[in-house]
């Protein structure tokens, strides 16, 4: 169990790491096209941090990240990312604690799950609005996942550094 000041320092460091990744997204990745799509780090951030911090901490972080994402990016519906990211964080936290130990393979796997949830929810919203979108949404989600997976090791290494710094006794 960590003390109160260590708890605040840990989340302050995670916030700083997230800010660095958002700068990477905003100043580099939004101008980069891989497989015809832009790499999108937000779902990977939610998944990788949840891999380390577990279901509860990861879900709360993912909720905050979803709100931030909804406030700064246009989405198909209001609160789209606020609804999807906590589910992705919860799945990532549960998968890393019961199925695959935290590490780069797990980071890649939970990132794929986060993108699958995000893409499926987006396709479902398009289908509800009367558009035949499953094939187009699946194609875009697969390409976006592939483009982003190239950058997941950077996210993994940064969050691993924060985790190891804050969980010395674990």
PDB file of C-alpha atoms in Angstrom:
ATOM      1  CA  UNK A   1       0.000   0.000   0.000  1.00  0.00           C
ATOM      2  CA  UNK A   2       1.423   3.353  -0.956  1.00  0.00           C
ATOM      3  CA  UNK A   3       1.009   6.491   1.095  1.00  0.00           C
ATOM      4  CA  UNK A   4      -1.056   9.481   0.143  1.00  0.00           C
ATOM      5  CA  UNK A   5       1.856  11.582  -1.111  1.00  0.00           C
ATOM      6  CA  UNK A   6       3.209   8.680  -3.165  1.00  0.00           C
ATOM      7  CA  UNK A   7      -0.259   8.196  -4.635  1.00  0.00           C
ATOM      8  CA  UNK A   8      -0.414  11.820  -5.770  1.00  0.00           C
ATOM      9  CA  UNK A   9       3.137  11.722  -7.127  1.00  0.00           C
ATOM     10  CA  UNK A  10       2.373   8.542  -9.072  1.00  0.00           C
ATOM     11  CA  UNK A  11      -0.669  10.038 -10.787  1.00  0.00           C
ATOM     12  CA  UNK A  12       1.145  13.311 -11.382  1.00  0.00           C
ATOM     13  CA  UNK A  13       3.889  11.343 -13.168  1.00  0.00           C
ATOM     14  CA  UNK A  14       1.286   9.415 -15.177  1.00  0.00           C
ATOM     15  CA  UNK A  15      -0.323  12.749 -16.070  1.00  0.00           C
ATOM     16  CA  UNK A  16       3.029  14.127 -17.231  1.00  0.00           C
ATOM     17  CA  UNK A  17       3.661  10.976 -19.293  1.00  0.00           C
ATOM     18  CA  UNK A  18       0.197  11.275 -20.819  1.00  0.00           C
ATOM     19  CA  UNK A  19       0.853  14.926 -21.625  1.00  0.00           C
ATOM     20  CA  UNK A  20       4.053  13.918 -23.449  1.00  0.00           C
ATOM     21  CA  UNK A  21       2.116  11.373 -25.496  1.00  0.00           C
ATOM     22  CA  UNK A  22      -0.565  13.953 -26.286  1.00  0.00           C
ATOM     23  CA  UNK A  23       2.149  16.314 -27.498  1.00  0.00           C
ATOM     24  CA  UNK A  24       3.480  13.508 -29.706  1.00  0.00           C
ATOM     25  CA  UNK A  25      -0.042  12.955 -31.036  1.00  0.00           C
ATOM     26  CA  UNK A  26      -0.705  16.640 -31.617  1.00  0.00           C
ATOM     27  CA  UNK A  27       2.597  17.741 -33.085  1.00  0.00           C
ATOM     28  CA  UNK A  28       3.716  14.694 -35.057  1.00  0.00           C
ATOM     29  CA  UNK A  29       1.233  11.865 -35.431  1.00  0.00           C
ATOM     30  CA  UNK A  30      -1.689  13.957 -36.668  1.00  0.00           C
ATOM     31  CA  UNK A  31       0.385  14.861 -39.725  1.00  0.00           C
ATOM     32  CA  UNK A  32       1.621  11.317 -40.334  1.00  0.00           C
ATOM     33  CA  UNK A  33      -0.285   8.881 -42.541  1.00  0.00           C
ATOM     34  CA  UNK A  34       0.417   5.170 -42.290  1.00  0.00           C
ATOM     35  CA  UNK A  35      -1.799   2.766 -44.263  1.00  0.00           C
ATOM     36  CA  UNK A  36      -3.799   5.853 -45.254  1.00  0.00           C
ATOM     37  CA  UNK A  37      -4.815   6.706 -41.676  1.00  0.00           C
ATOM     38  CA  UNK A  38      -3.438   8.730 -38.797  1.00  0.00           C
ATOM     39  CA  UNK A  39      -2.043   6.828 -35.787  1.00  0.00           C
ATOM     40  CA  UNK A  40      -4.335   7.494 -32.801  1.00  0.00           C
ATOM     41  CA  UNK A  41      -2.660   7.029 -29.412  1.00  0.00           C
ATOM     42  CA  UNK A  42      -5.613   7.682 -27.099  1.00  0.00           C
ATOM     43  CA  UNK A  43      -7.007   4.101 -26.947  1.00  0.00           C
ATOM     44  CA  UNK A  44      -3.469   2.733 -26.512  1.00  0.00           C
ATOM     45  CA  UNK A  45      -2.845   5.157 -23.630  1.00  0.00           C
ATOM     46  CA  UNK A  46      -5.978   3.942 -21.860  1.00  0.00           C
ATOM     47  CA  UNK A  47      -5.109   0.295 -22.428  1.00  0.00           C
ATOM     48  CA  UNK A  48      -1.405   0.368 -21.522  1.00  0.00           C
ATOM     49  CA  UNK A  49      -1.876   2.322 -18.306  1.00  0.00           C
ATOM     50  CA  UNK A  50      -4.732   0.000 -17.334  1.00  0.00           C
ATOM     51  CA  UNK A  51      -2.428  -2.945 -17.939  1.00  0.00           C
ATOM     52  CA  UNK A  52      -0.177  -1.610 -15.170  1.00  0.00           C
ATOM     53  CA  UNK A  53      -2.663  -0.101 -12.744  1.00  0.00           C
ATOM     54  CA  UNK A  54      -5.398  -2.719 -12.927  1.00  0.00           C
ATOM     55  CA  UNK A  55      -9.102  -2.553 -13.557  1.00  0.00           C
ATOM     56  CA  UNK A  56     -10.090   0.173 -11.084  1.00  0.00           C
ATOM     57  CA  UNK A  57      -7.215   2.626 -11.542  1.00  0.00           C
ATOM     58  CA  UNK A  58      -7.158   2.013 -15.276  1.00  0.00           C
ATOM     59  CA  UNK A  59     -10.890   2.570 -15.631  1.00  0.00           C
ATOM     60  CA  UNK A  60     -10.767   5.864 -13.722  1.00  0.00           C
ATOM     61  CA  UNK A  61      -7.777   7.036 -15.795  1.00  0.00           C
ATOM     62  CA  UNK A  62      -9.549   5.957 -18.992  1.00  0.00           C
ATOM     63  CA  UNK A  63     -12.672   7.864 -17.976  1.00  0.00           C
ATOM     64  CA  UNK A  64     -10.640  11.048 -17.444  1.00  0.00           C
ATOM     65  CA  UNK A  65      -8.802  10.475 -20.726  1.00  0.00           C
ATOM     66  CA  UNK A  66     -12.133   9.921 -22.497  1.00  0.00           C
ATOM     67  CA  UNK A  67     -13.521  13.188 -21.147  1.00  0.00           C
ATOM     68  CA  UNK A  68     -10.352  15.002 -22.233  1.00  0.00           C
ATOM     69  CA  UNK A  69     -10.566  13.405 -25.665  1.00  0.00           C
ATOM     70  CA  UNK A  70     -14.254  14.326 -26.041  1.00  0.00           C
ATOM     71  CA  UNK A  71     -13.517  17.921 -25.075  1.00  0.00           C
ATOM     72  CA  UNK A  72     -10.683  18.298 -27.580  1.00  0.00           C
ATOM     73  CA  UNK A  73     -11.596  16.065 -30.536  1.00  0.00           C
ATOM     74  CA  UNK A  74     -14.730  15.792 -32.631  1.00  0.00           C
ATOM     75  CA  UNK A  75     -16.551  12.500 -32.257  1.00  0.00           C
ATOM     76  CA  UNK A  76     -19.555  10.796 -33.832  1.00  0.00           C
ATOM     77  CA  UNK A  77     -21.672  11.504 -30.723  1.00  0.00           C
ATOM     78  CA  UNK A  78     -21.123  13.573 -27.608  1.00  0.00           C
ATOM     79  CA  UNK A  79     -19.292  11.565 -24.946  1.00  0.00           C
ATOM     80  CA  UNK A  80     -18.244   8.857 -27.412  1.00  0.00           C
ATOM     81  CA  UNK A  81     -14.756   8.424 -25.951  1.00  0.00           C
ATOM     82  CA  UNK A  82     -16.027   8.904 -22.402  1.00  0.00           C
ATOM     83  CA  UNK A  83     -18.157   5.804 -22.907  1.00  0.00           C
ATOM     84  CA  UNK A  84     -15.652   3.672 -24.836  1.00  0.00           C
ATOM     85  CA  UNK A  85     -12.347   4.301 -23.048  1.00  0.00           C
ATOM     86  CA  UNK A  86     -13.468   3.146 -19.571  1.00  0.00           C
ATOM     87  CA  UNK A  87     -14.691  -0.119 -21.108  1.00  0.00           C
ATOM     88  CA  UNK A  88     -11.342  -0.509 -22.857  1.00  0.00           C
ATOM     89  CA  UNK A  89      -9.489   0.307 -19.638  1.00  0.00           C
ATOM     90  CA  UNK A  90     -11.549  -2.190 -17.663  1.00  0.00           C
ATOM     91  CA  UNK A  91     -10.920  -4.941 -20.236  1.00  0.00           C
ATOM     92  CA  UNK A  92      -7.205  -4.154 -20.364  1.00  0.00           C
ATOM     93  CA  UNK A  93      -6.900  -4.181 -16.581  1.00  0.00           C
ATOM     94  CA  UNK A  94      -8.720  -7.496 -16.285  1.00  0.00           C
ATOM     95  CA  UNK A  95      -6.793  -9.117 -19.140  1.00  0.00           C
ATOM     96  CA  UNK A  96      -3.417  -8.117 -17.734  1.00  0.00           C
ATOM     97  CA  UNK A  97      -4.220  -9.400 -14.259  1.00  0.00           C
ATOM     98  CA  UNK A  98      -5.683 -12.748 -15.295  1.00  0.00           C
ATOM     99  CA  UNK A  99      -4.599 -13.695 -18.795  1.00  0.00           C
ATOM    100  CA  UNK A 100      -1.309 -12.147 -19.860  1.00  0.00           C
ATOM    101  CA  UNK A 101       1.343 -10.663 -17.561  1.00  0.00           C
ATOM    102  CA  UNK A 102       2.208  -6.990 -18.022  1.00  0.00           C
ATOM    103  CA  UNK A 103       4.822  -6.555 -20.712  1.00  0.00           C
ATOM    104  CA  UNK A 104       5.147  -5.540 -24.339  1.00  0.00           C
ATOM    105  CA  UNK A 105       3.096  -8.496 -25.701  1.00  0.00           C
ATOM    106  CA  UNK A 106       0.334  -7.642 -23.239  1.00  0.00           C
ATOM    107  CA  UNK A 107       0.546  -3.931 -24.157  1.00  0.00           C
ATOM    108  CA  UNK A 108       0.099  -4.813 -27.814  1.00  0.00           C
ATOM    109  CA  UNK A 109      -2.770  -7.214 -27.047  1.00  0.00           C
ATOM    110  CA  UNK A 110      -4.701  -4.799 -24.825  1.00  0.00           C
ATOM    111  CA  UNK A 111      -4.177  -2.022 -27.373  1.00  0.00           C
ATOM    112  CA  UNK A 112      -5.747  -4.223 -30.036  1.00  0.00           C
ATOM    113  CA  UNK A 113      -8.675  -4.881 -27.679  1.00  0.00           C
ATOM    114  CA  UNK A 114      -9.066  -1.135 -27.054  1.00  0.00           C
ATOM    115  CA  UNK A 115      -9.111  -0.431 -30.786  1.00  0.00           C
ATOM    116  CA  UNK A 116     -11.556  -3.293 -31.370  1.00  0.00           C
ATOM    117  CA  UNK A 117     -13.935  -1.823 -28.788  1.00  0.00           C
ATOM    118  CA  UNK A 118     -13.587   1.689 -30.184  1.00  0.00           C
ATOM    119  CA  UNK A 119     -14.061   0.546 -33.781  1.00  0.00           C
ATOM    120  CA  UNK A 120     -17.001  -1.721 -32.932  1.00  0.00           C
ATOM    121  CA  UNK A 121     -18.782   0.993 -30.995  1.00  0.00           C
ATOM    122  CA  UNK A 122     -18.219   3.455 -33.839  1.00  0.00           C
ATOM    123  CA  UNK A 123     -19.560   0.950 -36.385  1.00  0.00           C
ATOM    124  CA  UNK A 124     -22.563   0.269 -34.163  1.00  0.00           C
ATOM    125  CA  UNK A 125     -23.358   3.985 -33.993  1.00  0.00           C
ATOM    126  CA  UNK A 126     -23.123   4.255 -37.773  1.00  0.00           C
ATOM    127  CA  UNK A 127     -25.376   1.212 -38.192  1.00  0.00           C
ATOM    128  CA  UNK A 128     -27.959   2.644 -35.803  1.00  0.00           C
ATOM    129  CA  UNK A 129     -27.989   5.866 -37.815  1.00  0.00           C
ATOM    130  CA  UNK A 130     -28.952   3.829 -40.887  1.00  0.00           C
ATOM    131  CA  UNK A 131     -25.606   3.602 -42.645  1.00  0.00           C
ATOM    132  CA  UNK A 132     -24.156   0.286 -43.788  1.00  0.00           C
ATOM    133  CA  UNK A 133     -20.816   0.812 -42.136  1.00  0.00           C
ATOM    134  CA  UNK A 134     -19.454  -2.472 -40.824  1.00  0.00           C
ATOM    135  CA  UNK A 135     -17.058  -3.095 -43.703  1.00  0.00           C
ATOM    136  CA  UNK A 136     -15.814   0.488 -43.893  1.00  0.00           C
ATOM    137  CA  UNK A 137     -15.507   0.801 -40.113  1.00  0.00           C
ATOM    138  CA  UNK A 138     -13.682  -2.515 -39.854  1.00  0.00           C
ATOM    139  CA  UNK A 139     -11.261  -1.530 -42.595  1.00  0.00           C
ATOM    140  CA  UNK A 140     -10.546   1.837 -40.987  1.00  0.00           C
ATOM    141  CA  UNK A 141     -10.219   0.310 -37.510  1.00  0.00           C
ATOM    142  CA  UNK A 142      -7.789  -2.348 -38.739  1.00  0.00           C
ATOM    143  CA  UNK A 143      -5.619   0.180 -40.545  1.00  0.00           C
ATOM    144  CA  UNK A 144      -5.697   2.569 -37.588  1.00  0.00           C
ATOM    145  CA  UNK A 145      -4.789  -0.256 -35.207  1.00  0.00           C
ATOM    146  CA  UNK A 146      -1.860  -1.286 -37.387  1.00  0.00           C
ATOM    147  CA  UNK A 147      -0.620   2.286 -37.682  1.00  0.00           C
ATOM    148  CA  UNK A 148      -0.851   2.878 -33.935  1.00  0.00           C
ATOM    149  CA  UNK A 149       0.711  -0.435 -32.903  1.00  0.00           C
ATOM    150  CA  UNK A 150       3.980   0.894 -34.325  1.00  0.00           C
ATOM    151  CA  UNK A 151       3.966   3.513 -31.537  1.00  0.00           C
ATOM    152  CA  UNK A 152       2.692   1.343 -28.666  1.00  0.00           C
ATOM    153  CA  UNK A 153       6.268   0.400 -27.622  1.00  0.00           C
ATOM    154  CA  UNK A 154       6.940   4.103 -26.948  1.00  0.00           C
ATOM    155  CA  UNK A 155       3.822   4.318 -24.764  1.00  0.00           C
ATOM    156  CA  UNK A 156       4.747   1.032 -23.089  1.00  0.00           C
ATOM    157  CA  UNK A 157       8.297   2.143 -22.254  1.00  0.00           C
ATOM    158  CA  UNK A 158       7.163   5.491 -20.859  1.00  0.00           C
ATOM    159  CA  UNK A 159       4.411   4.044 -18.663  1.00  0.00           C
ATOM    160  CA  UNK A 160       6.690   1.179 -17.561  1.00  0.00           C
ATOM    161  CA  UNK A 161       9.243   3.727 -16.390  1.00  0.00           C
ATOM    162  CA  UNK A 162       6.612   5.561 -14.337  1.00  0.00           C
ATOM    163  CA  UNK A 163       5.226   2.292 -12.953  1.00  0.00           C
ATOM    164  CA  UNK A 164       8.641   1.030 -11.890  1.00  0.00           C
ATOM    165  CA  UNK A 165       9.520   4.365 -10.318  1.00  0.00           C
ATOM    166  CA  UNK A 166       6.310   4.386  -8.282  1.00  0.00           C
ATOM    167  CA  UNK A 167       6.068   0.681  -7.428  1.00  0.00           C
ATOM    168  CA  UNK A 168       9.549  -0.043  -6.139  1.00  0.00           C
ATOM    169  CA  UNK A 169       8.306  -2.422  -3.425  1.00  0.00           C
ATOM    170  CA  UNK A 170       6.045  -4.471  -5.722  1.00  0.00           C
TER     171      UNK A 170
END
